[in-house]
Amino acid sequence: MIDFFQMVVSGIAVGSSYALMGLAMVIIYKTSEVVNFAQGEMALLSSFFAFMIMEHHHIPFYAAIPATLVFSLFLGFFLEFAVLRRAKDPSVLGMIIITIGLEMILMGFVSWKFGADYKALPFPISPYESVAMGGVYASALEVLTFGVALSLMLILFLFFRFSKLGVAMKATQQNPVAARLMGIRTNRIVMMTWGVSSVTGCFAGLSISAALMHPYMMWDPMLKGFAAAVMGGMTSLPGAVFAAYLLGIIENLFGGYISIEFKSVVAFVIIVLVLCFKPSGLFARHYVKKV
Amino acid sequence: MDMKRDYYEDVQLFSSGVAIFWFVALMIFLGAFPFMVKNYYVYMANYIAINVIVAVGLNILVGYTGQISLGHAGFFAIGAYGTIILISQFHFPFLLALPAAGVIAAFFGFILGLPALRLDGPYLSIATLGFGLSITQVIGKIELFGGRQGLHAPELMIGSWTLDTDREFYYILMVIVILLTLGARNLMKTRVGRAFIAIRDADIAAETIGINLLWHKTMAFAVSAFYAGVAGGLYAFVLRFVEPEVFTLLLSILFLSMIVVGGLGSIFGAIAGACLLSWLDLTLRNILDVPLVGDWLKILSKSWFSITGVSNIQFILFGLIIVLIMLFEPRGIFGIWIRTKKYWKTWPF
Amino acid sequence: MNRRFFVFISLLSMIFCFSLNAMAEEGMTDTEIHVGQWGPQTGPAAAWGSVPRGTDDYFKMINAQGGIHGRKIIHHMFDDAYNPAKTKAGVKELQEGTGIFAWVSGVGTAPGLAVKDYIMDRKVPWIGPASGSLHWITPPEKYLFTVYPLYYLEAKALCKYSIETLGKKRIAIAYQNDDYGKNGLKGAREELARHGLKLVAEIPVELKDTDMKPHVMKMRKSKADAVLLWTSVSHAVRLAGTSAAMRFKPQFMTTSTCSDFPFMYHISKGLWKGVIAATFAEVPGSEKPLFKQYKKEVFEKYANKGERWGLFYYAGIFLAEPFVEALKRAGRDLTRERLVKELEGLKDFQGISGKVSYKPFDPKDPTCRLGVKEIFLVQCLDGGKTKKLTDWMEIK
């Protein structure tokens, strides 16, 4: 029985990074209907930026983290402004390919600048010390990430529902022309969306970097985050988070009881099954195509 | 581009005498190609040709039917493993094993098409992505397929000929590529092809005029899977060794990029995109040997970046080319071609 | 009559001269020997990219010393991103374009297997593939000489030590789900069977997995007291870390891949203390004169900024050492056949790895092309220091 709880706790722990990535992707999708494949590499660049200022410029941890967050904010702004906006009359698939191209550029850049050797990010909280709850263990870092993920989700949810900027973002997604008519500067709104999303992804990147860093570290979390966002509904923030945790738990339970090799496969099979019953994800309102 | 004046003009395979002339000229060039260049370029041409087959097939699904697939590496893998198993375990002749493997891939394509009926956009991409990943996992588990250690391709024999040089393989490959491309073009001109296009443009409206969505959507998946399967079988012989790690998500993404960069919804675009991107894939690693640019990059690396990671420039360039093409011409290489044609047609007005 | 005879003789001599030229070996001139190598400079396996760079710098040192019998070694290395298609493209380009005399090292089992038949069909010698797979010697090929010890043997050595010296009874293995891991699994199973034991847990690790908790839970459930980590560096660190977080502390044993203790200690933030590894070359802090000489004359002179003096780097050196030795012994009159003969004649040749020996080619005997059959074990101490646990042991 204790094993079952351990697996659930482990699933929640790993689900936090999926949740953060999923949140990041949903934020962008909500406002511009673009699936951002470069999400992982944006977080990667921010994490390596943190590594660089901590290792080479000896900036202490508590100053480096806010600096990194600001960096990722501006990275998001920059990418949207310089690249996505320049696309003339793009199709959905075209935008996806642009993000894929961006992903390659960012990944190549990080690998070029930092080399391929494994690195470790100096972190005050060790990823290897754990907190014991009964017979169940979770590492201190995981508890922190969990807390961050949940609070971020709450903040974002409230932000989108109640703040002016958040409502403006929703309006931009629903009908850009009407939004512009109402005086919303849609270009700027989309740019800020990218910034917020980049910061969310940066949290995910940092929590993964605390253990081990190398240029390919964000691929798996991004995929799983994307899968979770899809399962939860690409337009629903709580949905993405819930689905991410669910995904983590299912993976761990399956890996523990049945087969470790196939745990990722099963995750995707479950998602496909869910989508068969709810084609728009668990929590999103089913988008009805107008004829 | 040019207006079609009657039904027969629309359906014919070559739009004019000029098109036939260029086609014949292309055939002659392709035929003479292996004798004009060194053997390594023939190998490169083989690699590009295989990607062309996949691109043309994927284009039928994504460009013409409006679906999306991030799992085509899975069909590619099924084709590769299927061909090898059919030849070595079941003693099929090569010319039979290849289409048979394609049919097996088509069957899986059909199955994948079923969820596609209700899914769209990112939801469909996750479903197909999951499929692609699962296929490699399952193949890796089965010892008959060599498990994780991979399989060696047997000798390629057609009748009693053993083909073991790149040049011989090139000719077989070219024949297959031309047949499949003409087949795709033909398909688009038939009723089924038009149905695909109708589904892409407005699937609800298509259903109301009597197009059976179930049949056509799954058919689109099956046909594009067939192409990918045949290409996979050929790839097994080009590489002579397959293992599950060759068929990654990155490969599926590369296939998708090929058709989008080349131009969605056009066979010419699919071919152009496949040629460009696979050529870049193979040759970009030599960027450091290019006289001026290479040295400048090395100097830049030494001062600002790590010299050890300098080969990653190829990723940056690859991504940059994709992004630039998509930014400046969303319709891809085909769009650039059309635009140039239009420009010269109306010049000097 | 005289004229015709004269013309005939000159024609004959011209033909003779041309055929002499044709007999000159591919990839070799009077002043150059062309050697090729592939390695992942980009992609997920790029950490192994230091192997070809190590060989490159080693050859630079050799050339600076005057080359071998007046010939300089021209080293062609290319990036294949661990993708067999690219490996094959690159090998074909170099072999048919520039002409390669011999291939040295070459990272990866899958990339190597994609080009093995091609290289062997052309009768081009290949020395020291950078992988310990059984594929290289089953079946043995006349022109393929291995230097890297078999993963299979490393597993056997580690199991033997843990059972006989440490007295462990419950041994588990976490293995990467590919050729590398499966070889280790095979070796472990066989050695344990010899002692009448079985593995208490066999845990596959996918390359893409980042979350190691299910794996550690399985380990913990099996109550293993020693765990073989047959994975890549990142997975090994994660496994050790997750185990520490779950308060599960078996004796970890790893392969040579994770034996670079200063490095491992640093990136695992000290967790690597106490880990036992098998290794087949001098440890980074070794005092052996040849080792220090290489460090000074190869690494410090030629290595790029940001390069690390680690196992992968000097693996590039010792994988090429037998080749260089055989070149020296073959003398000025160099052909591929003479190279093969000199390699076969190597007996207990030792550079900075274990003793290298080959035997004349026998298609039924895999060990005729198995260069190194001995390894030794080391343990990680505080601060990343290394303690030698055993001496060179030959494993059957």
PDB file of N, CA, C and O in Angstrom, chain A residues 3 6-7 10 13-14 116-121 123 127-128 130 132 137 139 142 210-212 214 216 220 252 260-261 263-264, chain C residues 43-44 46-47 177 203-204 206 208 210-211 213-215 217-218 220-221 233-234 237 241 244-247 263 267-269 271 308:
ATOM      1  N   ASP A   3       3.685   1.507  -1.221  1.00  0.00           N
ATOM      2  CA  ASP A   3       4.231   1.653  -2.573  1.00  0.00           C
ATOM      3  C   ASP A   3       3.288   2.448  -3.441  1.00  0.00           C
ATOM      4  O   ASP A   3       3.701   3.287  -4.225  1.00  0.00           O
ATOM      5  N   GLN A   6       3.620   5.970  -2.595  1.00  0.00           N
ATOM      6  CA  GLN A   6       4.890   6.486  -3.092  1.00  0.00           C
ATOM      7  C   GLN A   6       4.784   6.792  -4.562  1.00  0.00           C
ATOM      8  O   GLN A   6       5.260   7.811  -5.033  1.00  0.00           O
ATOM      9  N   MET A   7       4.151   5.868  -5.297  1.00  0.00           N
ATOM     10  CA  MET A   7       4.040   6.096  -6.732  1.00  0.00           C
ATOM     11  C   MET A   7       3.195   7.317  -7.032  1.00  0.00           C
ATOM     12  O   MET A   7       3.518   8.098  -7.932  1.00  0.00           O
ATOM     13  N   SER A  10       5.286  10.293  -6.306  1.00  0.00           N
ATOM     14  CA  SER A  10       6.285  10.479  -7.366  1.00  0.00           C
ATOM     15  C   SER A  10       5.640  11.035  -8.616  1.00  0.00           C
ATOM     16  O   SER A  10       6.207  11.898  -9.287  1.00  0.00           O
ATOM     17  N   ALA A  13       5.101  14.568  -8.201  1.00  0.00           N
ATOM     18  CA  ALA A  13       6.365  15.307  -8.274  1.00  0.00           C
ATOM     19  C   ALA A  13       6.781  15.523  -9.724  1.00  0.00           C
ATOM     20  O   ALA A  13       7.167  16.623 -10.113  1.00  0.00           O
ATOM     21  N   VAL A  14       6.723  14.460 -10.525  1.00  0.00           N
ATOM     22  CA  VAL A  14       7.157  14.631 -11.912  1.00  0.00           C
ATOM     23  C   VAL A  14       6.115  15.418 -12.700  1.00  0.00           C
ATOM     24  O   VAL A  14       6.444  16.130 -13.652  1.00  0.00           O
ATOM     25  N   ALA A 116      28.541  20.271 -25.028  1.00  0.00           N
ATOM     26  CA  ALA A 116      27.585  19.203 -24.767  1.00  0.00           C
ATOM     27  C   ALA A 116      27.810  18.480 -23.455  1.00  0.00           C
ATOM     28  O   ALA A 116      27.034  17.610 -23.096  1.00  0.00           O
ATOM     29  N   ASP A 117      28.825  18.851 -22.737  1.00  0.00           N
ATOM     30  CA  ASP A 117      29.110  18.172 -21.470  1.00  0.00           C
ATOM     31  C   ASP A 117      27.984  18.414 -20.473  1.00  0.00           C
ATOM     32  O   ASP A 117      27.351  19.467 -20.472  1.00  0.00           O
ATOM     33  N   TYR A 118      27.792  17.465 -19.606  1.00  0.00           N
ATOM     34  CA  TYR A 118      26.749  17.641 -18.592  1.00  0.00           C
ATOM     35  C   TYR A 118      27.186  18.690 -17.580  1.00  0.00           C
ATOM     36  O   TYR A 118      28.348  18.814 -17.257  1.00  0.00           O
ATOM     37  N   LYS A 119      26.229  19.436 -17.079  1.00  0.00           N
ATOM     38  CA  LYS A 119      26.541  20.448 -16.080  1.00  0.00           C
ATOM     39  C   LYS A 119      25.538  20.358 -14.955  1.00  0.00           C
ATOM     40  O   LYS A 119      24.478  19.784 -15.105  1.00  0.00           O
ATOM     41  N   ALA A 120      25.899  20.955 -13.841  1.00  0.00           N
ATOM     42  CA  ALA A 120      24.956  20.991 -12.725  1.00  0.00           C
ATOM     43  C   ALA A 120      24.765  22.430 -12.295  1.00  0.00           C
ATOM     44  O   ALA A 120      25.711  23.200 -12.236  1.00  0.00           O
ATOM     45  N   LEU A 121      23.533  22.772 -12.025  1.00  0.00           N
ATOM     46  CA  LEU A 121      23.236  24.139 -11.613  1.00  0.00           C
ATOM     47  C   LEU A 121      23.365  24.237 -10.098  1.00  0.00           C
ATOM     48  O   LEU A 121      22.762  23.445  -9.380  1.00  0.00           O
ATOM     49  N   PHE A 123      22.364  25.012  -6.682  1.00  0.00           N
ATOM     50  CA  PHE A 123      21.028  25.264  -6.167  1.00  0.00           C
ATOM     51  C   PHE A 123      21.083  25.140  -4.656  1.00  0.00           C
ATOM     52  O   PHE A 123      21.650  24.177  -4.159  1.00  0.00           O
ATOM     53  N   PRO A 127      18.549  18.529  -4.846  1.00  0.00           N
ATOM     54  CA  PRO A 127      17.527  17.620  -5.384  1.00  0.00           C
ATOM     55  C   PRO A 127      17.611  16.239  -4.778  1.00  0.00           C
ATOM     56  O   PRO A 127      16.809  15.375  -5.096  1.00  0.00           O
ATOM     57  N   TYR A 128      18.589  16.026  -3.936  1.00  0.00           N
ATOM     58  CA  TYR A 128      18.788  14.665  -3.452  1.00  0.00           C
ATOM     59  C   TYR A 128      18.447  14.472  -1.992  1.00  0.00           C
ATOM     60  O   TYR A 128      18.521  13.381  -1.476  1.00  0.00           O
ATOM     61  N   SER A 130      15.625  14.425   0.904  1.00  0.00           N
ATOM     62  CA  SER A 130      14.174  14.250   0.802  1.00  0.00           C
ATOM     63  C   SER A 130      13.450  14.546   2.086  1.00  0.00           C
ATOM     64  O   SER A 130      14.015  14.602   3.169  1.00  0.00           O
ATOM     65  N   ALA A 132      10.344  13.232   4.345  1.00  0.00           N
ATOM     66  CA  ALA A 132       9.621  11.970   4.540  1.00  0.00           C
ATOM     67  C   ALA A 132       8.244  12.241   5.082  1.00  0.00           C
ATOM     68  O   ALA A 132       8.060  13.029   6.005  1.00  0.00           O
ATOM     69  N   TYR A 137       8.583   9.125   0.427  1.00  0.00           N
ATOM     70  CA  TYR A 137       9.594  10.175   0.307  1.00  0.00           C
ATOM     71  C   TYR A 137       9.363  11.039  -0.907  1.00  0.00           C
ATOM     72  O   TYR A 137       8.982  10.557  -1.952  1.00  0.00           O
ATOM     73  N   SER A 139      11.544  14.410  -2.755  1.00  0.00           N
ATOM     74  CA  SER A 139      12.709  15.258  -2.537  1.00  0.00           C
ATOM     75  C   SER A 139      12.280  16.689  -2.285  1.00  0.00           C
ATOM     76  O   SER A 139      11.226  17.131  -2.749  1.00  0.00           O
ATOM     77  N   GLU A 142      11.361  18.685  -5.224  1.00  0.00           N
ATOM     78  CA  GLU A 142      10.083  18.362  -5.842  1.00  0.00           C
ATOM     79  C   GLU A 142       8.936  19.028  -5.117  1.00  0.00           C
ATOM     80  O   GLU A 142       7.981  19.494  -5.738  1.00  0.00           O
ATOM     81  N   ALA A 210      18.202  21.806 -11.776  1.00  0.00           N
ATOM     82  CA  ALA A 210      18.790  21.620 -10.461  1.00  0.00           C
ATOM     83  C   ALA A 210      19.456  20.258 -10.351  1.00  0.00           C
ATOM     84  O   ALA A 210      20.414  20.084  -9.621  1.00  0.00           O
ATOM     85  N   ALA A 211      18.964  19.286 -11.104  1.00  0.00           N
ATOM     86  CA  ALA A 211      19.575  17.961 -11.044  1.00  0.00           C
ATOM     87  C   ALA A 211      20.747  17.876 -12.007  1.00  0.00           C
ATOM     88  O   ALA A 211      21.888  17.750 -11.607  1.00  0.00           O
ATOM     89  N   LEU A 212      20.461  17.971 -13.307  1.00  0.00           N
ATOM     90  CA  LEU A 212      21.519  17.773 -14.291  1.00  0.00           C
ATOM     91  C   LEU A 212      21.151  18.569 -15.530  1.00  0.00           C
ATOM     92  O   LEU A 212      20.005  18.589 -15.926  1.00  0.00           O
ATOM     93  N   HIS A 214      21.790  19.407 -19.612  1.00  0.00           N
ATOM     94  CA  HIS A 214      22.445  19.244 -20.907  1.00  0.00           C
ATOM     95  C   HIS A 214      21.462  19.691 -21.973  1.00  0.00           C
ATOM     96  O   HIS A 214      20.267  19.758 -21.715  1.00  0.00           O
ATOM     97  N   TYR A 216      19.743  18.639 -24.295  1.00  0.00           N
ATOM     98  CA  TYR A 216      18.533  17.913 -24.695  1.00  0.00           C
ATOM     99  C   TYR A 216      17.570  17.687 -23.542  1.00  0.00           C
ATOM    100  O   TYR A 216      16.648  16.893 -23.659  1.00  0.00           O
ATOM    101  N   ASP A 220      11.855  15.898 -23.378  1.00  0.00           N
ATOM    102  CA  ASP A 220      10.840  15.039 -22.783  1.00  0.00           C
ATOM    103  C   ASP A 220       9.791  15.826 -22.011  1.00  0.00           C
ATOM    104  O   ASP A 220       8.599  15.614 -22.210  1.00  0.00           O
ATOM    105  N   ASN A 252       3.681   6.697 -13.486  1.00  0.00           N
ATOM    106  CA  ASN A 252       4.356   6.041 -12.372  1.00  0.00           C
ATOM    107  C   ASN A 252       3.651   4.779 -11.929  1.00  0.00           C
ATOM    108  O   ASN A 252       4.287   3.768 -11.621  1.00  0.00           O
ATOM    109  N   ILE A 260       7.941  -0.952 -16.962  1.00  0.00           N
ATOM    110  CA  ILE A 260       8.611   0.344 -17.033  1.00  0.00           C
ATOM    111  C   ILE A 260       8.857   0.752 -18.478  1.00  0.00           C
ATOM    112  O   ILE A 260       8.763   1.908 -18.838  1.00  0.00           O
ATOM    113  N   GLU A 261       9.132  -0.245 -19.305  1.00  0.00           N
ATOM    114  CA  GLU A 261       9.484   0.088 -20.686  1.00  0.00           C
ATOM    115  C   GLU A 261       8.384   0.821 -21.397  1.00  0.00           C
ATOM    116  O   GLU A 261       8.612   1.708 -22.181  1.00  0.00           O
ATOM    117  N   LYS A 263       5.931   2.667 -20.226  1.00  0.00           N
ATOM    118  CA  LYS A 263       5.112   3.650 -19.520  1.00  0.00           C
ATOM    119  C   LYS A 263       4.807   4.877 -20.353  1.00  0.00           C
ATOM    120  O   LYS A 263       3.703   5.407 -20.280  1.00  0.00           O
ATOM    121  N   SER A 264       5.747   5.299 -21.193  1.00  0.00           N
ATOM    122  CA  SER A 264       5.420   6.465 -22.019  1.00  0.00           C
ATOM    123  C   SER A 264       4.376   6.117 -23.054  1.00  0.00           C
ATOM    124  O   SER A 264       3.486   6.912 -23.349  1.00  0.00           O
TER     125      SER A 264
ATOM    126  N   GLY C  43      23.829  16.686 -31.231  1.00  0.00           N
ATOM    127  CA  GLY C  43      22.832  15.679 -30.928  1.00  0.00           C
ATOM    128  C   GLY C  43      22.915  15.207 -29.487  1.00  0.00           C
ATOM    129  O   GLY C  43      23.791  15.610 -28.736  1.00  0.00           O
ATOM    130  N   PRO C  44      21.998  14.316 -29.082  1.00  0.00           N
ATOM    131  CA  PRO C  44      21.915  13.902 -27.679  1.00  0.00           C
ATOM    132  C   PRO C  44      23.178  13.208 -27.184  1.00  0.00           C
ATOM    133  O   PRO C  44      23.428  13.181 -25.994  1.00  0.00           O
ATOM    134  N   ALA C  46      26.246  14.073 -27.824  1.00  0.00           N
ATOM    135  CA  ALA C  46      27.396  14.922 -28.100  1.00  0.00           C
ATOM    136  C   ALA C  46      28.455  14.894 -27.015  1.00  0.00           C
ATOM    137  O   ALA C  46      29.583  15.308 -27.253  1.00  0.00           O
ATOM    138  N   ALA C  47      28.115  14.412 -25.828  1.00  0.00           N
ATOM    139  CA  ALA C  47      29.151  14.325 -24.791  1.00  0.00           C
ATOM    140  C   ALA C  47      30.292  13.411 -25.235  1.00  0.00           C
ATOM    141  O   ALA C  47      31.435  13.594 -24.837  1.00  0.00           O
ATOM    142  N   ASN C 177      18.128   0.567 -22.489  1.00  0.00           N
ATOM    143  CA  ASN C 177      17.445  -0.388 -23.350  1.00  0.00           C
ATOM    144  C   ASN C 177      17.981  -0.329 -24.768  1.00  0.00           C
ATOM    145  O   ASN C 177      17.284   0.043 -25.697  1.00  0.00           O
ATOM    146  N   ILE C 203      16.048  -3.835 -14.648  1.00  0.00           N
ATOM    147  CA  ILE C 203      15.231  -2.644 -14.867  1.00  0.00           C
ATOM    148  C   ILE C 203      15.677  -1.921 -16.125  1.00  0.00           C
ATOM    149  O   ILE C 203      16.765  -1.377 -16.175  1.00  0.00           O
ATOM    150  N   PRO C 204      14.847  -1.933 -17.167  1.00  0.00           N
ATOM    151  CA  PRO C 204      15.239  -1.226 -18.384  1.00  0.00           C
ATOM    152  C   PRO C 204      15.056   0.285 -18.244  1.00  0.00           C
ATOM    153  O   PRO C 204      14.086   0.728 -17.631  1.00  0.00           O
ATOM    154  N   GLU C 206      14.803   3.705 -20.541  1.00  0.00           N
ATOM    155  CA  GLU C 206      14.719   4.251 -21.884  1.00  0.00           C
ATOM    156  C   GLU C 206      15.600   5.474 -21.994  1.00  0.00           C
ATOM    157  O   GLU C 206      15.728   6.228 -21.039  1.00  0.00           O
ATOM    158  N   LYS C 208      15.015   8.171 -23.362  1.00  0.00           N
ATOM    159  CA  LYS C 208      14.325   9.438 -23.197  1.00  0.00           C
ATOM    160  C   LYS C 208      13.831   9.684 -21.786  1.00  0.00           C
ATOM    161  O   LYS C 208      13.397  10.777 -21.466  1.00  0.00           O
ATOM    162  N   THR C 210      13.410  10.754 -18.161  1.00  0.00           N
ATOM    163  CA  THR C 210      14.114  11.645 -17.259  1.00  0.00           C
ATOM    164  C   THR C 210      13.719  11.373 -15.815  1.00  0.00           C
ATOM    165  O   THR C 210      14.450  11.666 -14.894  1.00  0.00           O
ATOM    166  N   ASP C 211      12.561  10.785 -15.627  1.00  0.00           N
ATOM    167  CA  ASP C 211      12.107  10.541 -14.277  1.00  0.00           C
ATOM    168  C   ASP C 211      12.458   9.121 -13.863  1.00  0.00           C
ATOM    169  O   ASP C 211      11.976   8.165 -14.444  1.00  0.00           O
ATOM    170  N   LYS C 213      12.038   7.690 -10.911  1.00  0.00           N
ATOM    171  CA  LYS C 213      11.400   7.155  -9.705  1.00  0.00           C
ATOM    172  C   LYS C 213      10.835   5.757  -9.869  1.00  0.00           C
ATOM    173  O   LYS C 213      11.027   4.921  -8.981  1.00  0.00           O
ATOM    174  N   PRO C 214      10.141   5.442 -10.959  1.00  0.00           N
ATOM    175  CA  PRO C 214       9.631   4.058 -11.048  1.00  0.00           C
ATOM    176  C   PRO C 214      10.777   3.057 -10.995  1.00  0.00           C
ATOM    177  O   PRO C 214      10.638   1.979 -10.412  1.00  0.00           O
ATOM    178  N   HIS C 215      11.908   3.424 -11.608  1.00  0.00           N
ATOM    179  CA  HIS C 215      13.033   2.499 -11.624  1.00  0.00           C
ATOM    180  C   HIS C 215      13.578   2.283 -10.220  1.00  0.00           C
ATOM    181  O   HIS C 215      13.867   1.153  -9.812  1.00  0.00           O
ATOM    182  N   MET C 217      12.011   2.678  -7.471  1.00  0.00           N
ATOM    183  CA  MET C 217      11.043   1.953  -6.648  1.00  0.00           C
ATOM    184  C   MET C 217      11.165   0.464  -6.868  1.00  0.00           C
ATOM    185  O   MET C 217      11.078  -0.332  -5.926  1.00  0.00           O
ATOM    186  N   LYS C 218      11.391   0.096  -8.102  1.00  0.00           N
ATOM    187  CA  LYS C 218      11.556  -1.327  -8.398  1.00  0.00           C
ATOM    188  C   LYS C 218      12.798  -1.869  -7.717  1.00  0.00           C
ATOM    189  O   LYS C 218      12.810  -2.964  -7.170  1.00  0.00           O
ATOM    190  N   ARG C 220      14.193  -0.717  -5.077  1.00  0.00           N
ATOM    191  CA  ARG C 220      13.989  -0.768  -3.628  1.00  0.00           C
ATOM    192  C   ARG C 220      13.156  -1.980  -3.248  1.00  0.00           C
ATOM    193  O   ARG C 220      13.410  -2.657  -2.261  1.00  0.00           O
ATOM    194  N   LYS C 221      12.150  -2.238  -4.075  1.00  0.00           N
ATOM    195  CA  LYS C 221      11.265  -3.362  -3.813  1.00  0.00           C
ATOM    196  C   LYS C 221      12.033  -4.674  -3.833  1.00  0.00           C
ATOM    197  O   LYS C 221      11.726  -5.599  -3.105  1.00  0.00           O
ATOM    198  N   VAL C 233      25.595   8.668 -18.580  1.00  0.00           N
ATOM    199  CA  VAL C 233      25.963   9.469 -17.413  1.00  0.00           C
ATOM    200  C   VAL C 233      24.745  10.123 -16.771  1.00  0.00           C
ATOM    201  O   VAL C 233      24.549  10.075 -15.557  1.00  0.00           O
ATOM    202  N   SER C 234      23.892  10.740 -17.610  1.00  0.00           N
ATOM    203  CA  SER C 234      22.785  11.497 -17.020  1.00  0.00           C
ATOM    204  C   SER C 234      21.822  10.589 -16.274  1.00  0.00           C
ATOM    205  O   SER C 234      21.362  10.899 -15.180  1.00  0.00           O
ATOM    206  N   VAL C 237      23.410   9.425 -12.935  1.00  0.00           N
ATOM    207  CA  VAL C 237      23.354  10.445 -11.876  1.00  0.00           C
ATOM    208  C   VAL C 237      21.936  10.558 -11.337  1.00  0.00           C
ATOM    209  O   VAL C 237      21.712  10.646 -10.129  1.00  0.00           O
ATOM    210  N   GLY C 241      20.733   9.845  -7.621  1.00  0.00           N
ATOM    211  CA  GLY C 241      20.086  10.937  -6.906  1.00  0.00           C
ATOM    212  C   GLY C 241      18.721  10.567  -6.385  1.00  0.00           C
ATOM    213  O   GLY C 241      18.359  10.833  -5.239  1.00  0.00           O
ATOM    214  N   ALA C 244      19.005   8.300  -3.496  1.00  0.00           N
ATOM    215  CA  ALA C 244      19.347   9.012  -2.264  1.00  0.00           C
ATOM    216  C   ALA C 244      18.111   9.674  -1.691  1.00  0.00           C
ATOM    217  O   ALA C 244      17.868   9.652  -0.487  1.00  0.00           O
ATOM    218  N   ALA C 245      17.296  10.256  -2.577  1.00  0.00           N
ATOM    219  CA  ALA C 245      16.086  10.921  -2.105  1.00  0.00           C
ATOM    220  C   ALA C 245      15.119   9.925  -1.497  1.00  0.00           C
ATOM    221  O   ALA C 245      14.351  10.257  -0.592  1.00  0.00           O
ATOM    222  N   MET C 246      15.153   8.704  -1.998  1.00  0.00           N
ATOM    223  CA  MET C 246      14.245   7.707  -1.444  1.00  0.00           C
ATOM    224  C   MET C 246      14.884   6.912  -0.329  1.00  0.00           C
ATOM    225  O   MET C 246      14.382   5.855   0.046  1.00  0.00           O
ATOM    226  N   ARG C 247      16.035   7.379   0.144  1.00  0.00           N
ATOM    227  CA  ARG C 247      16.732   6.747   1.256  1.00  0.00           C
ATOM    228  C   ARG C 247      17.040   5.283   0.978  1.00  0.00           C
ATOM    229  O   ARG C 247      16.924   4.433   1.836  1.00  0.00           O
ATOM    230  N   PHE C 263      34.692  14.386 -12.667  1.00  0.00           N
ATOM    231  CA  PHE C 263      33.539  14.929 -13.372  1.00  0.00           C
ATOM    232  C   PHE C 263      32.232  14.469 -12.727  1.00  0.00           C
ATOM    233  O   PHE C 263      31.339  15.267 -12.447  1.00  0.00           O
ATOM    234  N   ILE C 267      29.184  16.776 -11.036  1.00  0.00           N
ATOM    235  CA  ILE C 267      27.818  16.964 -11.505  1.00  0.00           C
ATOM    236  C   ILE C 267      26.796  16.234 -10.660  1.00  0.00           C
ATOM    237  O   ILE C 267      25.616  16.534 -10.726  1.00  0.00           O
ATOM    238  N   SER C 268      27.240  15.278  -9.848  1.00  0.00           N
ATOM    239  CA  SER C 268      26.263  14.620  -8.993  1.00  0.00           C
ATOM    240  C   SER C 268      26.238  15.263  -7.619  1.00  0.00           C
ATOM    241  O   SER C 268      25.570  14.786  -6.707  1.00  0.00           O
ATOM    242  N   LYS C 269      26.960  16.349  -7.478  1.00  0.00           N
ATOM    243  CA  LYS C 269      27.011  17.105  -6.235  1.00  0.00           C
ATOM    244  C   LYS C 269      27.391  16.205  -5.067  1.00  0.00           C
ATOM    245  O   LYS C 269      26.767  16.228  -4.021  1.00  0.00           O
ATOM    246  N   LEU C 271      27.238  12.996  -4.733  1.00  0.00           N
ATOM    247  CA  LEU C 271      26.577  11.711  -4.538  1.00  0.00           C
ATOM    248  C   LEU C 271      27.418  10.540  -4.967  1.00  0.00           C
ATOM    249  O   LEU C 271      27.129   9.408  -4.612  1.00  0.00           O
ATOM    250  N   ARG C 308      37.815  19.023 -21.773  1.00  0.00           N
ATOM    251  CA  ARG C 308      38.117  18.504 -20.450  1.00  0.00           C
ATOM    252  C   ARG C 308      39.013  17.294 -20.579  1.00  0.00           C
ATOM    253  O   ARG C 308      38.841  16.474 -21.477  1.00  0.00           O
TER     254      ARG C 308
END
